[in-house]
Short mmCIF file of C-alpha atoms and ligand atoms in Angstrom, two decimals:
data_model
loop_
_atom_site.label_atom_id
_atom_site.label_comp_id
_atom_site.label_asym_id
_atom_site.label_seq_id
_atom_site.Cartn_x
_atom_site.Cartn_y
_atom_site.Cartn_z
CA TYR T 1 -2.04 -152.41 27.56
CA ASN T 2 -0.21 -149.72 25.71
CA PHE T 3 3.87 -150.48 24.97
CA SER T 4 4.02 -147.47 22.53
CA ALA T 5 7.51 -146.00 21.78
CA GLY T 6 5.90 -142.50 21.14
CA PRO T 7 3.16 -141.25 21.97
CA ALA T 8 2.92 -143.46 24.46
CA VAL T 9 0.84 -144.50 26.83
CA LEU T 10 -0.03 -140.52 29.54
CA PRO T 11 -1.55 -141.21 32.88
CA GLU T 12 -5.18 -142.07 33.19
CA PRO T 13 -6.27 -138.94 35.41
CA VAL T 14 -4.16 -136.51 32.87
CA LEU T 15 -6.70 -137.85 30.64
CA GLN T 16 -9.62 -137.62 32.05
CA GLU T 17 -8.94 -133.92 33.79
CA ALA T 18 -8.25 -133.39 30.35
CA ALA T 19 -11.75 -134.84 29.15
CA ALA T 20 -13.75 -133.28 31.53
CA GLU T 21 -12.57 -129.74 30.95
CA MET T 22 -12.36 -130.47 27.29
CA LEU T 23 -15.42 -128.54 26.84
CA ASP T 24 -14.91 -125.61 30.05
CA TYR T 25 -11.32 -124.97 30.92
CA ARG T 26 -12.44 -123.87 34.69
CA GLY T 27 -15.28 -121.76 33.98
CA THR T 28 -14.53 -120.28 31.59
CA GLY T 29 -17.07 -121.75 29.17
CA MET T 30 -14.92 -123.03 26.94
CA SER T 31 -11.49 -125.32 25.59
CA VAL T 32 -8.33 -124.16 26.66
CA MET T 33 -8.29 -124.62 22.70
CA GLU T 34 -9.64 -121.75 21.69
CA MET T 35 -8.29 -119.61 24.20
CA SER T 36 -6.25 -116.81 23.00
CA HIS T 37 -2.72 -117.58 24.86
CA ARG T 38 -2.34 -114.51 25.43
CA SER T 39 -5.65 -115.00 27.73
CA LYS T 40 -4.48 -114.90 31.77
CA PRO T 41 -5.75 -118.27 31.80
CA TYR T 42 -3.49 -119.71 29.39
CA GLN T 43 -0.51 -117.85 30.73
CA GLN T 44 -1.16 -119.19 34.59
CA ILE T 45 -1.06 -123.09 32.54
CA ILE T 46 2.24 -121.94 30.87
CA ASP T 47 3.53 -120.72 33.59
CA GLU T 48 2.00 -123.09 36.10
CA ALA T 49 4.41 -125.74 33.86
CA GLU T 50 7.79 -124.18 33.80
CA ALA T 51 6.94 -123.80 36.97
CA ASP T 52 6.62 -127.46 38.21
CA LEU T 53 9.51 -127.93 36.18
CA ARG T 54 12.02 -126.53 37.65
CA THR T 55 10.08 -127.91 41.14
CA LEU T 56 10.22 -131.10 40.00
CA MET T 57 14.53 -130.67 38.49
CA GLY T 58 15.90 -128.36 40.77
CA ILE T 59 16.33 -125.26 37.96
CA PRO T 60 19.04 -123.51 38.96
CA ASP T 61 17.97 -119.45 37.79
CA ASN T 62 20.73 -119.51 35.34
CA TYR T 63 18.68 -121.91 33.37
CA LYS T 64 16.01 -120.51 31.10
CA VAL T 65 12.66 -123.39 30.38
CA LEU T 66 11.22 -122.90 26.72
CA PHE T 67 8.07 -124.67 25.66
CA MET T 68 8.44 -124.55 21.54
CA GLN T 69 7.83 -126.43 18.25
CA GLY T 70 8.78 -128.43 15.31
CA GLY T 71 9.02 -132.05 17.25
CA ALA T 72 12.73 -132.97 18.67
CA SER T 73 14.34 -133.47 15.48
CA GLN T 74 14.23 -129.23 14.86
CA GLN T 75 16.79 -129.36 17.61
CA PHE T 76 19.20 -131.06 15.35
CA ALA T 77 19.20 -128.04 13.46
CA MET T 78 19.41 -125.37 16.00
CA VAL T 79 21.65 -127.35 18.86
CA PRO T 80 24.62 -125.99 16.11
CA MET T 81 22.78 -122.99 14.67
CA ASN T 82 23.34 -121.47 18.63
CA LEU T 83 25.73 -122.81 19.72
CA MET T 84 28.62 -123.32 17.39
CA ARG T 85 30.79 -121.05 17.98
CA ASN T 86 33.91 -122.01 16.32
CA ARG T 87 31.85 -124.41 14.78
CA VAL T 88 33.71 -127.55 15.79
CA ALA T 89 31.06 -129.96 18.14
CA ASP T 90 31.57 -133.13 19.40
CA TYR T 91 29.07 -135.91 18.91
CA ILE T 92 28.75 -139.80 20.35
CA VAL T 93 26.62 -141.70 18.12
CA THR T 94 24.64 -143.52 19.62
CA GLY T 95 21.70 -144.71 17.03
CA GLN T 96 19.51 -143.20 15.17
CA PHE T 97 18.55 -139.98 16.39
CA ALA T 98 22.43 -139.36 17.22
CA LYS T 99 23.52 -140.16 13.59
CA LYS T 100 20.94 -137.53 12.23
CA ALA T 101 21.67 -134.71 15.04
CA TRP T 102 25.79 -134.99 14.06
CA LYS T 103 24.51 -135.05 10.21
CA GLU T 104 22.59 -131.88 11.19
CA ALA T 105 25.65 -130.30 12.88
CA GLN T 106 27.87 -131.12 10.40
CA LEU T 107 25.71 -128.49 7.72
CA PHE T 108 27.10 -125.66 10.74
CA GLY T 109 31.17 -126.78 11.44
CA GLN T 110 32.79 -129.04 12.01
CA ALA T 111 30.65 -132.46 14.14
CA ASN T 112 33.36 -134.85 14.99
CA ALA T 113 31.72 -138.11 16.07
CA VAL T 114 34.16 -139.15 19.02
CA ALA T 115 32.85 -142.77 20.28
CA SER T 116 29.75 -144.36 18.12
CA SER T 117 29.15 -147.86 18.91
CA ALA T 118 27.33 -148.16 15.43
CA ASP T 119 30.20 -151.05 14.49
CA LYS T 120 27.19 -153.53 16.83
CA ASN T 121 24.13 -151.86 15.51
CA PHE T 122 24.23 -149.43 18.95
CA THR T 123 23.59 -151.73 21.12
CA TYR T 124 25.92 -150.47 24.25
CA ILE T 125 26.67 -147.55 25.09
CA PRO T 126 30.93 -146.68 24.13
CA ASP T 127 33.26 -145.23 27.05
CA CYS T 128 33.10 -141.98 26.70
CA SER T 129 35.19 -141.82 29.90
CA ASP T 130 38.40 -140.35 28.24
CA LEU T 131 37.29 -139.46 24.61
CA PRO T 132 39.47 -137.32 22.28
CA ILE T 133 37.74 -134.19 22.18
CA ALA T 134 37.87 -131.04 20.30
CA GLU T 135 40.26 -128.64 22.11
CA ASN T 136 37.90 -125.13 21.33
CA SER T 137 35.44 -127.57 21.10
CA ASP T 138 31.88 -125.83 21.63
CA TYR T 139 29.75 -128.75 22.86
CA VAL T 140 29.85 -132.93 23.12
CA TYR T 141 26.09 -133.60 22.25
CA ILE T 142 24.78 -137.12 23.03
CA CYS T 143 21.05 -138.99 22.68
CA GLU T 144 20.51 -139.92 26.53
CA ASN T 145 18.28 -143.20 25.92
CA ASN T 146 18.02 -144.81 22.70
CA THR T 147 14.13 -145.14 22.54
CA ILE T 148 15.34 -147.20 18.90
CA TYR T 149 18.29 -149.83 20.54
CA GLY T 150 17.08 -150.02 24.15
CA THR T 151 19.91 -148.55 25.47
CA LYS T 152 20.60 -145.57 27.65
CA PHE T 153 23.77 -143.64 29.82
CA HIS T 154 23.37 -144.66 32.72
CA GLN T 155 26.90 -142.45 33.17
CA LEU T 156 27.24 -138.62 31.52
CA PRO T 157 30.85 -138.82 29.46
CA ASN T 158 33.71 -136.40 30.49
CA THR T 159 33.36 -134.17 28.14
CA LYS T 160 36.76 -132.45 29.84
CA GLY T 161 34.52 -129.78 30.57
CA LYS T 162 33.15 -128.03 27.49
CA PRO T 163 28.95 -128.00 28.22
CA LEU T 164 27.11 -131.30 27.63
CA VAL T 165 24.57 -131.26 25.06
CA SER T 166 21.94 -133.96 25.18
CA ASP T 167 18.52 -135.06 23.62
CA VAL T 168 16.41 -136.35 26.41
CA SER T 169 13.54 -137.55 24.78
CA SER T 170 12.33 -140.60 25.75
CA CYS T 171 14.13 -140.63 29.76
CA PHE T 172 13.06 -137.07 30.58
CA LEU T 173 11.66 -136.77 34.17
CA SER T 174 12.38 -140.86 34.92
CA GLU T 175 14.85 -139.88 36.93
CA PRO T 176 16.82 -137.33 38.81
CA VAL T 177 19.21 -135.20 37.56
CA LYS T 178 21.65 -132.58 37.62
CA VAL T 179 21.04 -130.02 35.54
CA THR T 180 23.96 -127.96 36.18
CA ASP T 181 25.65 -131.50 34.42
CA TYR T 182 24.37 -130.12 31.08
CA GLY T 183 24.79 -126.67 29.63
CA MET T 184 21.36 -127.94 27.84
CA LEU T 185 18.25 -130.39 27.71
CA TYR T 186 15.92 -130.92 25.10
CA GLY T 187 13.50 -132.96 23.59
CA GLY T 188 9.60 -133.84 22.47
CA ALA T 189 6.98 -134.35 25.00
CA GLN T 190 5.32 -137.33 23.41
CA LYS T 191 6.74 -139.96 25.67
CA ASN T 192 7.53 -139.06 29.78
CA VAL T 193 5.17 -136.50 29.47
CA GLY T 194 2.30 -135.23 27.82
CA PRO T 195 1.20 -135.03 24.12
CA ALA T 196 2.78 -134.70 20.93
CA GLY T 197 3.82 -131.11 19.28
CA VAL T 198 5.33 -129.44 22.55
CA VAL T 199 9.36 -129.21 23.04
CA PHE T 200 10.77 -128.51 26.06
CA ALA T 201 14.41 -126.89 26.40
CA ILE T 202 16.71 -126.35 29.34
CA ILE T 203 19.63 -124.69 28.35
CA ARG T 204 21.36 -121.96 30.57
CA LYS T 205 22.20 -119.08 29.43
CA ASP T 206 25.49 -118.43 29.48
CA ALA T 207 25.20 -120.40 26.57
CA LEU T 208 23.49 -118.31 23.83
CA GLY T 209 24.70 -115.10 22.14
CA LYS T 210 28.25 -116.25 20.71
CA VAL T 211 27.73 -117.13 17.80
CA SER T 212 27.88 -114.63 14.61
CA ARG T 213 26.49 -116.43 12.03
CA TYR T 214 22.34 -115.08 10.91
CA ILE T 215 20.04 -117.29 13.05
CA PRO T 216 17.14 -117.25 12.02
CA THR T 217 13.55 -115.11 14.42
CA MET T 218 12.37 -118.88 14.80
CA LEU T 219 15.94 -120.36 15.57
CA ASP T 220 17.04 -118.60 17.70
CA TYR T 221 16.67 -119.91 21.44
CA ARG T 222 16.92 -116.54 22.84
CA THR T 223 13.54 -114.80 20.28
CA HIS T 224 11.23 -118.00 23.29
CA ILE T 225 13.59 -116.65 25.58
CA ASP T 226 12.73 -112.84 25.82
CA LYS T 227 9.34 -113.87 25.04
CA GLU T 228 9.17 -115.93 27.31
CA SER T 229 7.93 -118.95 25.26
CA MET T 230 4.49 -116.68 23.13
CA PHE T 231 6.56 -115.37 20.68
CA ASN T 232 3.89 -116.78 18.23
CA THR T 233 1.88 -118.88 19.19
CA PRO T 234 2.45 -122.09 21.39
CA PRO T 235 1.37 -125.46 20.98
CA VAL T 236 -1.60 -124.49 23.43
CA PHE T 237 -2.82 -127.87 24.59
CA SER T 238 0.13 -130.17 24.80
CA ILE T 239 1.03 -127.15 26.99
CA PHE T 240 -1.87 -127.73 28.94
CA VAL T 241 -1.27 -131.77 28.86
CA MET T 242 1.70 -131.58 29.90
CA ASN T 243 1.46 -128.75 32.31
CA GLU T 244 -1.54 -131.65 33.73
CA THR T 245 1.14 -134.34 33.29
CA LEU T 246 3.46 -132.80 35.43
CA LYS T 247 1.50 -131.98 38.59
CA TRP T 248 0.95 -135.55 38.32
CA LEU T 249 3.97 -136.46 38.43
CA LYS T 250 4.40 -134.11 41.94
CA GLY T 251 1.53 -136.25 42.64
CA MET T 252 3.40 -139.80 42.58
CA GLY T 253 6.38 -138.03 45.06
CA GLY T 254 8.25 -136.14 42.26
CA VAL T 255 11.09 -137.67 40.26
CA GLU T 256 12.73 -139.38 42.70
CA ALA T 257 9.32 -141.42 43.72
CA ILE T 258 8.99 -142.12 39.65
CA HIS T 259 12.14 -143.40 38.94
CA LYS T 260 11.49 -146.32 41.88
CA TYR T 261 9.03 -146.83 40.30
CA ASP T 262 9.85 -147.43 36.93
CA MET T 263 12.85 -149.22 37.57
CA GLU T 264 10.63 -151.61 39.89
CA LYS T 265 9.20 -152.13 36.09
CA ALA T 266 12.10 -152.53 34.27
CA LYS T 267 13.89 -155.09 36.70
CA LEU T 268 10.52 -157.17 36.42
CA LEU T 269 10.68 -157.17 32.77
CA TYR T 270 13.91 -157.33 31.46
CA GLY T 271 14.22 -160.08 34.06
CA GLU T 272 11.56 -162.31 32.37
CA ILE T 273 13.58 -162.07 29.24
CA ASP T 274 16.60 -163.37 30.95
CA ARG T 275 14.93 -166.28 32.70
CA ASN T 276 12.54 -167.01 29.87
CA SER T 277 14.44 -169.62 27.53
CA LEU T 278 11.78 -168.34 24.35
CA PHE T 279 13.47 -164.78 24.37
CA VAL T 280 16.80 -162.42 24.67
CA GLY T 281 17.59 -158.93 25.57
CA THR T 282 19.44 -156.89 22.70
CA ALA T 283 21.06 -153.82 24.71
CA ALA T 284 24.42 -154.52 27.34
CA GLU T 285 23.47 -155.51 30.40
CA LYS T 286 25.78 -152.20 31.77
CA ASP T 287 23.55 -149.77 29.03
CA ARG T 288 19.40 -151.00 29.16
CA SER T 289 17.49 -148.39 29.34
CA LEU T 290 14.49 -148.29 31.77
CA MET T 291 12.00 -147.00 29.93
CA ASN T 292 12.46 -148.47 26.05
CA VAL T 293 13.05 -152.82 26.55
CA CYS T 294 13.97 -153.93 23.30
CA PHE T 295 14.60 -157.74 22.79
CA VAL T 296 13.64 -161.04 20.16
CA MET T 297 12.90 -164.70 20.46
CA ALA T 298 16.11 -166.53 21.66
CA PRO T 299 18.29 -168.52 18.96
CA GLY T 300 16.41 -171.13 17.40
CA TYR T 301 13.43 -170.03 17.68
CA GLU T 302 12.90 -166.95 15.79
CA ASN T 303 10.23 -168.54 13.28
CA LEU T 304 7.23 -167.81 16.38
CA GLN T 305 8.38 -163.66 16.33
CA ASP T 306 4.86 -163.57 15.20
CA GLU T 307 3.22 -166.26 16.74
CA PHE T 308 4.17 -164.58 19.86
CA MET T 309 2.77 -160.88 18.35
CA SER T 310 -0.31 -162.09 17.76
CA PHE T 311 -1.00 -163.87 20.84
CA ALA T 312 0.24 -160.40 23.25
CA LYS T 313 -2.61 -159.11 20.78
CA GLY T 314 -5.01 -161.16 21.86
CA LYS T 315 -4.10 -160.23 25.44
CA GLY T 316 -5.12 -156.72 24.74
CA MET T 317 -0.92 -155.58 24.53
CA VAL T 318 -0.31 -152.32 21.27
CA GLY T 319 2.75 -151.14 20.72
CA LEU T 320 5.18 -153.97 20.95
CA LYS T 321 7.39 -154.30 17.75
CA GLY T 322 10.70 -153.69 17.69
CA HIS T 323 12.13 -150.78 15.77
CA ARG T 324 12.83 -151.93 11.58
CA SER T 325 16.81 -151.53 12.31
CA VAL T 326 16.77 -153.61 15.52
CA GLY T 327 13.86 -156.23 14.78
CA GLY T 328 11.59 -158.06 17.87
CA PHE T 329 9.83 -156.25 20.79
CA ARG T 330 10.35 -152.95 22.41
CA ALA T 331 8.11 -152.27 25.19
CA SER T 332 8.09 -148.65 26.18
CA ILE T 333 7.45 -148.90 29.25
CA TYR T 334 7.65 -145.14 30.13
CA ASN T 335 6.75 -143.18 33.25
CA ALA T 336 2.99 -143.44 32.65
CA CYS T 337 2.64 -147.40 32.42
CA THR T 338 1.87 -149.25 35.50
CA VAL T 339 3.16 -152.50 36.83
CA GLU T 340 0.00 -153.45 36.18
CA ASP T 341 0.54 -153.04 32.19
CA VAL T 342 5.03 -154.87 32.98
CA THR T 343 3.03 -158.41 35.00
CA ALA T 344 0.18 -158.05 31.79
CA LEU T 345 4.05 -158.47 29.45
CA THR T 346 5.39 -160.76 31.62
CA GLU T 347 2.47 -163.26 32.47
CA CYS T 348 2.26 -163.35 29.14
CA MET T 349 5.31 -164.11 27.59
CA LYS T 350 5.09 -166.94 30.41
CA GLU T 351 1.48 -168.31 29.21
CA PHE T 352 3.77 -168.72 25.55
CA GLU T 353 6.63 -170.04 26.77
CA SER T 354 4.29 -172.94 28.36
CA MET T 355 2.69 -173.77 24.70
CA LYS T 356 5.53 -173.95 23.30
CA LYS T 357 7.78 -175.79 25.53
N1 PMP Q 401 15.21 -137.75 19.94
C1 PMP Q 401 14.85 -139.32 20.71
C2 PMP Q 401 15.36 -140.24 21.95
C3 PMP Q 401 13.63 -139.80 19.59
O1 PMP Q 401 12.76 -140.49 20.48
C4 PMP Q 401 13.18 -138.98 19.34
C5 PMP Q 401 11.37 -140.13 18.33
N2 PMP Q 401 11.35 -141.44 18.72
C6 PMP Q 401 13.42 -137.85 18.34
C7 PMP Q 401 14.55 -137.49 18.73
C8 PMP Q 401 12.42 -137.86 17.24
O2 PMP Q 401 11.44 -136.41 18.53
P1 PMP Q 401 10.28 -135.72 16.79
O3 PMP Q 401 9.85 -137.45 15.90
O4 PMP Q 401 9.82 -135.00 17.98
O5 PMP Q 401 11.63 -134.60 16.20
#
């Protein structure tokens, strides 16, 4: 039972498919890893990945889909480099990754923190209905699902007409979104959609080409758009597994179907956290993430933390340790995590409670 925050659990059929094709990808006599990225079979893989993503999310033609490297963290710099035209942007700081992005943007202009939940260790999403968005702001930036704190924007901020840029690393394809609500979405694949090594970005075309600063070639979105994510060697194997994961998701019934499944899992786990007298959730109830479920020992039972961790480990559960800035536990229950996995965890929590009470 893998509850790791990322890299994270992948669908078993995807792993089986990747394993089956490891030595011979569809009669080519070689692995995808050994194949030229300029070859026909590889071109087909990357084209399919884009086409599937477009279908799954209903991405309109005026949005470009990119596959890049550098991790989601590289986007913290690429976003302001490419989009900060007036050198002003508004950031909503809801956790460490939003804070890192905000800090990075300060290298390129005036990055205003227009809202923050730092006062309560990022356990909630601030009210974003009427923020002091700058008149000349180039964009409003959010981290939509805060992997470390287990919070999620269930309502997008009112950007007052400015483009919204969203880091969706840990909630990508977990629920239907309206792509046109965003100027740009991006994330690392290693949580919900594949292995580490590939970053996806969906960018409205008209957001680009307006800045006057010098942008290094590899950090300019237009480079990757012009060359269809093939300016240089793409992370071929990561994109291949991402493509397989997207096909799996289509087979599962698409984003709406997986969203229902994700809600069922989250309900099960939060239900047990709320019922079980030994545990409490750390995120504000209204802002709870469907993907990263954070909880700690209830007051008075803090001394049982290590014991529960070993107990769960003994039942085959890994990746449950909370991030060091929150402590306690975090169960990441991404798309590929099953109801059976979550049930095993809730059973384990119940059993632990009955042992202790
Ligand atoms: N944003 C979010 C929401 C994340 O969860 C992470 C990684 N855990 C990152 C950004 C950074 O991603 P990477 O390690 O790919 O740079």
